[in-house]
Amino acid sequence: PEPQTPSGRVTSQWKPRVTSRRKSTANEKDKPGFFAKALYRGRARIEQAVGKLKRFKRVALRCEKTKRNFTAIVAIAAAFVLVKSVHTA
């Protein structure tokens, strides 16, 4: 059987239209033309470190009321994260 167009006409050279351009999403409209990779990498490392610290319940829930105690808990959690990363490497 001969290939048909969407309108039903028979044609031997009909090919479907394929576009390579994808639709832009809403968050891409505000994207700058230049994006500093080094800044993004640094920010990503900071976010990953904070995420690792927040795995400790007392850090995530801020159970400590005073600044001194909270700082001490964050320091202990950071030490555990550091020891784990050195031990597994």
mmCIF file of N, CA, C and O in Angstrom:
data_model
loop_
_atom_site.group_PDB
_atom_site.id
_atom_site.type_symbol
_atom_site.label_atom_id
_atom_site.label_comp_id
_atom_site.label_asym_id
_atom_site.label_seq_id
_atom_site.Cartn_x
_atom_site.Cartn_y
_atom_site.Cartn_z
ATOM 1 N N PRO A 1 0.832 -1.203 0.000
ATOM 2 C CA PRO A 1 0.000 0.000 0.000
ATOM 3 C C PRO A 1 0.870 1.257 0.000
ATOM 4 O O PRO A 1 1.919 1.287 0.626
ATOM 5 N N GLU A 2 0.373 2.251 -0.713
ATOM 6 C CA GLU A 2 1.069 3.535 -0.811
ATOM 7 C C GLU A 2 0.913 4.324 0.488
ATOM 8 O O GLU A 2 -0.123 4.261 1.135
ATOM 9 N N PRO A 3 1.955 5.073 0.907
ATOM 10 C CA PRO A 3 1.813 5.922 2.100
ATOM 11 C C PRO A 3 0.805 7.029 1.841
ATOM 12 O O PRO A 3 0.670 7.527 0.733
ATOM 13 N N GLN A 4 0.099 7.418 2.895
ATOM 14 C CA GLN A 4 -0.927 8.444 2.770
ATOM 15 C C GLN A 4 -0.600 9.640 3.655
ATOM 16 O O GLN A 4 0.011 9.502 4.700
ATOM 17 N N THR A 5 -1.037 10.815 3.219
ATOM 18 C CA THR A 5 -0.892 12.023 4.016
ATOM 19 C C THR A 5 -2.015 12.036 5.042
ATOM 20 O O THR A 5 -2.980 11.261 4.927
ATOM 21 N N PRO A 6 -1.936 12.925 6.040
ATOM 22 C CA PRO A 6 -3.038 13.004 7.017
ATOM 23 C C PRO A 6 -4.381 13.337 6.383
ATOM 24 O O PRO A 6 -5.429 12.967 6.897
ATOM 25 N N SER A 7 -4.380 14.014 5.222
ATOM 26 C CA SER A 7 -5.655 14.339 4.563
ATOM 27 C C SER A 7 -6.198 13.163 3.763
ATOM 28 O O SER A 7 -7.308 13.204 3.273
ATOM 29 N N GLY A 8 -5.405 12.091 3.623
ATOM 30 C CA GLY A 8 -5.895 10.914 2.933
ATOM 31 C C GLY A 8 -5.377 10.759 1.521
ATOM 32 O O GLY A 8 -5.657 9.776 0.859
ATOM 33 N N ARG A 9 -4.632 11.753 1.024
ATOM 34 C CA ARG A 9 -4.109 11.638 -0.328
ATOM 35 C C ARG A 9 -2.984 10.624 -0.370
ATOM 36 O O ARG A 9 -2.196 10.500 0.551
ATOM 37 N N VAL A 10 -2.912 9.906 -1.461
ATOM 38 C CA VAL A 10 -1.857 8.917 -1.630
ATOM 39 C C VAL A 10 -0.681 9.599 -2.308
ATOM 40 O O VAL A 10 -0.829 10.240 -3.340
ATOM 41 N N THR A 11 0.474 9.478 -1.685
ATOM 42 C CA THR A 11 1.678 10.047 -2.263
ATOM 43 C C THR A 11 2.849 9.133 -1.936
ATOM 44 O O THR A 11 2.899 8.516 -0.888
ATOM 45 N N SER A 12 3.785 9.047 -2.855
ATOM 46 C CA SER A 12 4.904 8.148 -2.638
ATOM 47 C C SER A 12 6.081 8.868 -1.966
ATOM 48 O O SER A 12 7.008 8.225 -1.518
ATOM 49 N N GLN A 13 6.046 10.186 -1.899
ATOM 50 C CA GLN A 13 7.151 10.918 -1.311
ATOM 51 C C GLN A 13 6.767 11.664 -0.040
ATOM 52 O O GLN A 13 7.483 12.540 0.411
ATOM 53 N N TRP A 14 5.686 11.337 0.558
ATOM 54 C CA TRP A 14 5.248 12.038 1.760
ATOM 55 C C TRP A 14 6.082 11.598 2.956
ATOM 56 O O TRP A 14 6.310 10.422 3.184
ATOM 57 N N LYS A 15 6.592 12.585 3.712
ATOM 58 C CA LYS A 15 7.330 12.301 4.932
ATOM 59 C C LYS A 15 6.730 13.134 6.055
ATOM 60 O O LYS A 15 6.374 14.296 5.829
ATOM 61 N N PRO A 16 6.635 12.570 7.237
ATOM 62 C CA PRO A 16 6.085 13.358 8.347
ATOM 63 C C PRO A 16 7.050 14.473 8.739
ATOM 64 O O PRO A 16 8.263 14.327 8.603
ATOM 65 N N ARG A 17 6.513 15.581 9.185
ATOM 66 C CA ARG A 17 7.346 16.699 9.616
ATOM 67 C C ARG A 17 7.934 16.402 10.985
ATOM 68 O O ARG A 17 7.220 16.094 11.909
ATOM 69 N N VAL A 18 9.235 16.514 11.074
ATOM 70 C CA VAL A 18 9.908 16.297 12.350
ATOM 71 C C VAL A 18 10.668 17.567 12.680
ATOM 72 O O VAL A 18 11.491 18.025 11.890
ATOM 73 N N THR A 19 10.373 18.115 13.842
ATOM 74 C CA THR A 19 11.104 19.305 14.257
ATOM 75 C C THR A 19 12.070 18.928 15.359
ATOM 76 O O THR A 19 11.749 18.134 16.243
ATOM 77 N N SER A 20 13.252 19.498 15.315
ATOM 78 C CA SER A 20 14.253 19.187 16.324
ATOM 79 C C SER A 20 14.186 20.158 17.493
ATOM 80 O O SER A 20 14.833 19.959 18.492
ATOM 81 N N ARG A 21 13.411 21.233 17.352
ATOM 82 C CA ARG A 21 13.331 22.228 18.410
ATOM 83 C C ARG A 21 12.341 21.770 19.468
ATOM 84 O O ARG A 21 11.195 21.473 19.173
ATOM 85 N N ARG A 22 12.803 21.732 20.721
ATOM 86 C CA ARG A 22 11.895 21.346 21.794
ATOM 87 C C ARG A 22 11.243 22.588 22.379
ATOM 88 O O ARG A 22 11.761 23.697 22.251
ATOM 89 N N LYS A 23 10.132 22.396 23.024
ATOM 90 C CA LYS A 23 9.419 23.526 23.606
ATOM 91 C C LYS A 23 10.191 24.041 24.812
ATOM 92 O O LYS A 23 10.726 23.273 25.595
ATOM 93 N N SER A 24 10.230 25.359 24.962
ATOM 94 C CA SER A 24 10.924 25.927 26.115
ATOM 95 C C SER A 24 9.994 25.880 27.325
ATOM 96 O O SER A 24 8.781 26.019 27.211
ATOM 97 N N THR A 25 10.592 25.656 28.477
ATOM 98 C CA THR A 25 9.807 25.587 29.695
ATOM 99 C C THR A 25 9.772 26.955 30.359
ATOM 100 O O THR A 25 10.526 27.861 30.001
ATOM 101 N N ALA A 26 8.921 27.102 31.335
ATOM 102 C CA ALA A 26 8.733 28.388 31.992
ATOM 103 C C ALA A 26 9.996 28.858 32.706
ATOM 104 O O ALA A 26 10.290 30.051 32.744
ATOM 105 N N ASN A 27 10.773 27.929 33.272
ATOM 106 C CA ASN A 27 11.955 28.352 34.015
ATOM 107 C C ASN A 27 13.139 28.691 33.106
ATOM 108 O O ASN A 27 14.137 29.207 33.575
ATOM 109 N N GLU A 28 13.062 28.409 31.836
ATOM 110 C CA GLU A 28 14.141 28.740 30.909
ATOM 111 C C GLU A 28 14.038 30.159 30.377
ATOM 112 O O GLU A 28 14.991 30.685 29.829
ATOM 113 N N LYS A 29 12.910 30.793 30.561
ATOM 114 C CA LYS A 29 12.724 32.129 30.010
ATOM 115 C C LYS A 29 13.602 33.151 30.720
ATOM 116 O O LYS A 29 14.045 34.122 30.126
ATOM 117 N N ASP A 30 13.871 32.946 32.015
ATOM 118 C CA ASP A 30 14.681 33.887 32.781
ATOM 119 C C ASP A 30 16.143 33.472 32.844
ATOM 120 O O ASP A 30 16.922 34.061 33.572
ATOM 121 N N LYS A 31 16.523 32.456 32.104
ATOM 122 C CA LYS A 31 17.888 31.944 32.137
ATOM 123 C C LYS A 31 18.836 32.936 31.464
ATOM 124 O O LYS A 31 18.590 33.373 30.348
ATOM 125 N N PRO A 32 19.931 33.299 32.150
ATOM 126 C CA PRO A 32 20.866 34.250 31.529
ATOM 127 C C PRO A 32 21.643 33.593 30.397
ATOM 128 O O PRO A 32 21.795 32.376 30.354
ATOM 129 N N GLY A 33 22.159 34.411 29.502
ATOM 130 C CA GLY A 33 22.945 33.894 28.392
ATOM 131 C C GLY A 33 24.276 33.327 28.844
ATOM 132 O O GLY A 33 24.768 32.362 28.300
ATOM 133 N N PHE A 34 24.865 33.936 29.890
ATOM 134 C CA PHE A 34 26.141 33.464 30.418
ATOM 135 C C PHE A 34 25.912 32.950 31.827
ATOM 136 O O PHE A 34 25.274 33.596 32.641
ATOM 137 N N PHE A 35 26.429 31.765 32.115
ATOM 138 C CA PHE A 35 26.250 31.166 33.434
ATOM 139 C C PHE A 35 27.606 30.686 33.926
ATOM 140 O O PHE A 35 28.243 29.852 33.289
ATOM 141 N N ALA A 36 28.074 31.232 35.040
ATOM 142 C CA ALA A 36 29.404 30.911 35.552
ATOM 143 C C ALA A 36 29.414 29.517 36.178
ATOM 144 O O ALA A 36 28.750 29.274 37.179
ATOM 145 N N LYS A 37 30.155 28.607 35.567
ATOM 146 C CA LYS A 37 30.210 27.231 36.055
ATOM 147 C C LYS A 37 30.861 27.134 37.425
ATOM 148 O O LYS A 37 30.437 26.356 38.271
ATOM 149 N N ALA A 38 31.901 27.905 37.650
ATOM 150 C CA ALA A 38 32.626 27.831 38.927
ATOM 151 C C ALA A 38 31.732 28.246 40.083
ATOM 152 O O ALA A 38 31.737 27.612 41.147
ATOM 153 N N LEU A 39 30.950 29.297 39.887
ATOM 154 C CA LEU A 39 30.023 29.725 40.939
ATOM 155 C C LEU A 39 28.967 28.664 41.189
ATOM 156 O O LEU A 39 28.599 28.388 42.339
ATOM 157 N N TYR A 40 28.482 28.057 40.128
ATOM 158 C CA TYR A 40 27.461 27.021 40.272
ATOM 159 C C TYR A 40 28.024 25.815 41.018
ATOM 160 O O TYR A 40 27.363 25.240 41.871
ATOM 161 N N ARG A 41 29.263 25.425 40.688
ATOM 162 C CA ARG A 41 29.889 24.286 41.374
ATOM 163 C C ARG A 41 30.054 24.560 42.861
ATOM 164 O O ARG A 41 29.795 23.699 43.693
ATOM 165 N N GLY A 42 30.512 25.767 43.191
ATOM 166 C CA GLY A 42 30.674 26.135 44.595
ATOM 167 C C GLY A 42 29.365 26.121 45.346
ATOM 168 O O GLY A 42 29.274 25.622 46.471
ATOM 169 N N ARG A 43 28.343 26.657 44.714
ATOM 170 C CA ARG A 43 27.020 26.668 45.344
ATOM 171 C C ARG A 43 26.487 25.257 45.523
ATOM 172 O O ARG A 43 25.907 24.918 46.557
ATOM 173 N N ALA A 44 26.718 24.408 44.537
ATOM 174 C CA ALA A 44 26.256 23.018 44.631
ATOM 175 C C ALA A 44 26.957 22.298 45.775
ATOM 176 O O ALA A 44 26.319 21.534 46.515
ATOM 177 N N ARG A 45 28.264 22.536 45.953
ATOM 178 C CA ARG A 45 28.997 21.905 47.055
ATOM 179 C C ARG A 45 28.447 22.345 48.405
ATOM 180 O O ARG A 45 28.313 21.545 49.324
ATOM 181 N N ILE A 46 28.138 23.625 48.528
ATOM 182 C CA ILE A 46 27.584 24.132 49.783
ATOM 183 C C ILE A 46 26.230 23.497 50.061
ATOM 184 O O ILE A 46 25.942 23.059 51.185
ATOM 185 N N GLU A 47 25.380 23.420 49.047
ATOM 186 C CA GLU A 47 24.060 22.807 49.230
ATOM 187 C C GLU A 47 24.173 21.332 49.585
ATOM 188 O O GLU A 47 23.407 20.821 50.406
ATOM 189 N N GLN A 48 25.140 20.638 48.987
ATOM 190 C CA GLN A 48 25.337 19.223 49.320
ATOM 191 C C GLN A 48 25.808 19.067 50.756
ATOM 192 O O GLN A 48 25.365 18.164 51.475
ATOM 193 N N ALA A 49 26.694 19.948 51.212
ATOM 194 C CA ALA A 49 27.188 19.880 52.587
ATOM 195 C C ALA A 49 26.062 20.147 53.582
ATOM 196 O O ALA A 49 25.934 19.444 54.596
ATOM 197 N N VAL A 50 25.235 21.152 53.295
ATOM 198 C CA VAL A 50 24.103 21.441 54.179
ATOM 199 C C VAL A 50 23.133 20.266 54.188
ATOM 200 O O VAL A 50 22.597 19.896 55.238
ATOM 201 N N GLY A 51 22.918 19.638 53.054
ATOM 202 C CA GLY A 51 22.049 18.461 52.986
ATOM 203 C C GLY A 51 22.579 17.316 53.825
ATOM 204 O O GLY A 51 21.814 16.616 54.508
ATOM 205 N N LYS A 52 23.901 17.126 53.797
ATOM 206 C CA LYS A 52 24.497 16.067 54.610
ATOM 207 C C LYS A 52 24.359 16.377 56.095
ATOM 208 O O LYS A 52 24.113 15.477 56.898
ATOM 209 N N LEU A 53 24.510 17.648 56.454
ATOM 210 C CA LEU A 53 24.354 18.024 57.861
ATOM 211 C C LEU A 53 22.912 17.847 58.324
ATOM 212 O O LEU A 53 22.653 17.476 59.458
ATOM 213 N N LYS A 54 21.960 18.106 57.436
ATOM 214 C CA LYS A 54 20.546 18.015 57.817
ATOM 215 C C LYS A 54 20.064 16.584 57.958
ATOM 216 O O LYS A 54 18.949 16.352 58.400
ATOM 217 N N ARG A 55 20.911 15.610 57.592
ATOM 218 C CA ARG A 55 20.541 14.222 57.850
ATOM 219 C C ARG A 55 20.572 13.916 59.342
ATOM 220 O O ARG A 55 19.992 12.937 59.785
ATOM 221 N N PHE A 56 21.263 14.760 60.101
ATOM 222 C CA PHE A 56 21.269 14.618 61.552
ATOM 223 C C PHE A 56 20.030 15.317 62.100
ATOM 224 O O PHE A 56 19.830 16.514 61.890
ATOM 225 N N LYS A 57 19.214 14.574 62.809
ATOM 226 C CA LYS A 57 17.913 15.055 63.259
ATOM 227 C C LYS A 57 18.017 16.321 64.114
ATOM 228 O O LYS A 57 17.236 17.251 63.965
ATOM 229 N N ARG A 58 18.989 16.361 65.010
ATOM 230 C CA ARG A 58 19.106 17.513 65.905
ATOM 231 C C ARG A 58 19.497 18.777 65.151
ATOM 232 O O ARG A 58 19.163 19.888 65.566
ATOM 233 N N VAL A 59 20.206 18.622 64.043
ATOM 234 C CA VAL A 59 20.557 19.789 63.227
ATOM 235 C C VAL A 59 19.344 20.225 62.419
ATOM 236 O O VAL A 59 19.013 21.405 62.351
ATOM 237 N N ALA A 60 18.652 19.261 61.813
ATOM 238 C CA ALA A 60 17.520 19.583 60.942
ATOM 239 C C ALA A 60 16.375 20.221 61.726
ATOM 240 O O ALA A 60 15.740 21.161 61.252
ATOM 241 N N LEU A 61 16.114 19.721 62.933
ATOM 242 C CA LEU A 61 14.988 20.229 63.728
ATOM 243 C C LEU A 61 15.382 21.385 64.639
ATOM 244 O O LEU A 61 14.525 21.953 65.314
ATOM 245 N N ARG A 62 16.664 21.723 64.685
ATOM 246 C CA ARG A 62 17.170 22.797 65.560
ATOM 247 C C ARG A 62 16.713 22.596 67.001
ATOM 248 O O ARG A 62 16.114 23.478 67.619
ATOM 249 N N CYS A 63 16.998 21.423 67.517
ATOM 250 C CA CYS A 63 16.587 21.085 68.880
ATOM 251 C C CYS A 63 17.293 21.925 69.931
ATOM 252 O O CYS A 63 16.754 22.150 71.010
ATOM 253 N N GLU A 64 18.495 22.370 69.632
ATOM 254 C CA GLU A 64 19.251 23.155 70.614
ATOM 255 C C GLU A 64 18.751 24.591 70.613
ATOM 256 O O GLU A 64 18.577 25.194 69.556
ATOM 257 N N LYS A 65 18.537 25.145 71.800
ATOM 258 C CA LYS A 65 17.970 26.488 71.894
ATOM 259 C C LYS A 65 19.016 27.588 71.821
ATOM 260 O O LYS A 65 18.770 28.651 71.269
ATOM 261 N N THR A 66 20.187 27.345 72.365
ATOM 262 C CA THR A 66 21.197 28.403 72.375
ATOM 263 C C THR A 66 22.114 28.275 71.159
ATOM 264 O O THR A 66 22.294 27.192 70.603
ATOM 265 N N LYS A 67 22.680 29.412 70.793
ATOM 266 C CA LYS A 67 23.583 29.439 69.639
ATOM 267 C C LYS A 67 24.808 28.567 69.892
ATOM 268 O O LYS A 67 25.274 27.861 68.998
ATOM 269 N N ARG A 68 25.333 28.609 71.117
ATOM 270 C CA ARG A 68 26.525 27.838 71.453
ATOM 271 C C ARG A 68 26.278 26.335 71.314
ATOM 272 O O ARG A 68 27.071 25.609 70.717
ATOM 273 N N ASN A 69 25.141 25.859 71.829
ATOM 274 C CA ASN A 69 24.835 24.431 71.749
ATOM 275 C C ASN A 69 24.562 23.991 70.309
ATOM 276 O O ASN A 69 24.975 22.902 69.891
ATOM 277 N N PHE A 70 23.864 24.837 69.557
ATOM 278 C CA PHE A 70 23.574 24.493 68.169
ATOM 279 C C PHE A 70 24.866 24.423 67.358
ATOM 280 O O PHE A 70 25.055 23.509 66.543
ATOM 281 N N THR A 71 25.770 25.370 67.591
ATOM 282 C CA THR A 71 27.055 25.361 66.895
ATOM 283 C C THR A 71 27.840 24.101 67.227
ATOM 284 O O THR A 71 28.486 23.508 66.352
ATOM 285 N N ALA A 72 27.776 23.682 68.494
ATOM 286 C CA ALA A 72 28.482 22.467 68.904
ATOM 287 C C ALA A 72 27.905 21.234 68.204
ATOM 288 O O ALA A 72 28.657 20.367 67.739
ATOM 289 N N ILE A 73 26.572 21.150 68.090
ATOM 290 C CA ILE A 73 25.933 20.007 67.424
ATOM 291 C C ILE A 73 26.303 19.992 65.942
ATOM 292 O O ILE A 73 26.585 18.945 65.362
ATOM 293 N N VAL A 74 26.317 21.171 65.305
ATOM 294 C CA VAL A 74 26.697 21.255 63.889
ATOM 295 C C VAL A 74 28.157 20.826 63.721
ATOM 296 O O VAL A 74 28.490 20.103 62.768
ATOM 297 N N ALA A 75 29.017 21.217 64.652
ATOM 298 C CA ALA A 75 30.432 20.827 64.570
ATOM 299 C C ALA A 75 30.589 19.315 64.707
ATOM 300 O O ALA A 75 31.373 18.690 63.984
ATOM 301 N N ILE A 76 29.832 18.713 65.631
ATOM 302 C CA ILE A 76 29.892 17.259 65.803
ATOM 303 C C ILE A 76 29.385 16.554 64.548
ATOM 304 O O ILE A 76 29.995 15.582 64.069
ATOM 305 N N ALA A 77 28.277 17.035 63.989
ATOM 306 C CA ALA A 77 27.728 16.436 62.774
ATOM 307 C C ALA A 77 28.712 16.566 61.612
ATOM 308 O O ALA A 77 28.909 15.622 60.835
ATOM 309 N N ALA A 78 29.360 17.742 61.508
ATOM 310 C CA ALA A 78 30.348 17.948 60.442
ATOM 311 C C ALA A 78 31.535 17.000 60.614
ATOM 312 O O ALA A 78 32.071 16.475 59.638
ATOM 313 N N ALA A 79 31.929 16.762 61.862
ATOM 314 C CA ALA A 79 33.022 15.824 62.119
ATOM 315 C C ALA A 79 32.640 14.415 61.688
ATOM 316 O O ALA A 79 33.450 13.704 61.080
ATOM 317 N N PHE A 80 31.409 14.010 61.992
ATOM 318 C CA PHE A 80 30.944 12.684 61.564
ATOM 319 C C PHE A 80 30.934 12.566 60.042
ATOM 320 O O PHE A 80 31.346 11.547 59.479
ATOM 321 N N VAL A 81 30.467 13.600 59.362
ATOM 322 C CA VAL A 81 30.437 13.601 57.892
ATOM 323 C C VAL A 81 31.856 13.506 57.336
ATOM 324 O O VAL A 81 32.126 12.745 56.408
ATOM 325 N N LEU A 82 32.779 14.271 57.929
ATOM 326 C CA LEU A 82 34.162 14.270 57.481
ATOM 327 C C LEU A 82 34.801 12.896 57.694
ATOM 328 O O LEU A 82 35.464 12.352 56.807
ATOM 329 N N VAL A 83 34.580 12.310 58.866
ATOM 330 C CA VAL A 83 35.165 10.998 59.158
ATOM 331 C C VAL A 83 34.612 9.943 58.202
ATOM 332 O O VAL A 83 35.353 9.099 57.685
ATOM 333 N N LYS A 84 33.315 10.021 57.941
ATOM 334 C CA LYS A 84 32.708 9.060 57.024
ATOM 335 C C LYS A 84 33.267 9.206 55.608
ATOM 336 O O LYS A 84 33.549 8.213 54.942
ATOM 337 N N SER A 85 33.456 10.449 55.150
ATOM 338 C CA SER A 85 33.957 10.654 53.790
ATOM 339 C C SER A 85 35.415 10.214 53.667
ATOM 340 O O SER A 85 35.826 9.693 52.645
ATOM 341 N N VAL A 86 36.214 10.406 54.712
ATOM 342 C CA VAL A 86 37.612 9.999 54.681
ATOM 343 C C VAL A 86 37.720 8.481 54.793
ATOM 344 O O VAL A 86 38.518 7.846 54.114
ATOM 345 N N HIS A 87 36.859 7.913 55.609
ATOM 346 C CA HIS A 87 36.901 6.469 55.829
ATOM 347 C C HIS A 87 36.465 5.673 54.600
ATOM 348 O O HIS A 87 37.000 4.614 54.318
ATOM 349 N N THR A 88 35.491 6.195 53.850
ATOM 350 C CA THR A 88 34.976 5.458 52.682
ATOM 351 C C THR A 88 35.819 5.693 51.431
ATOM 352 O O THR A 88 35.693 4.958 50.472
ATOM 353 N N ALA A 89 36.649 6.723 51.433
ATOM 354 C CA ALA A 89 37.426 7.039 50.215
ATOM 355 C C ALA A 89 38.614 6.160 50.026
ATOM 356 O O ALA A 89 39.057 5.339 50.628
#
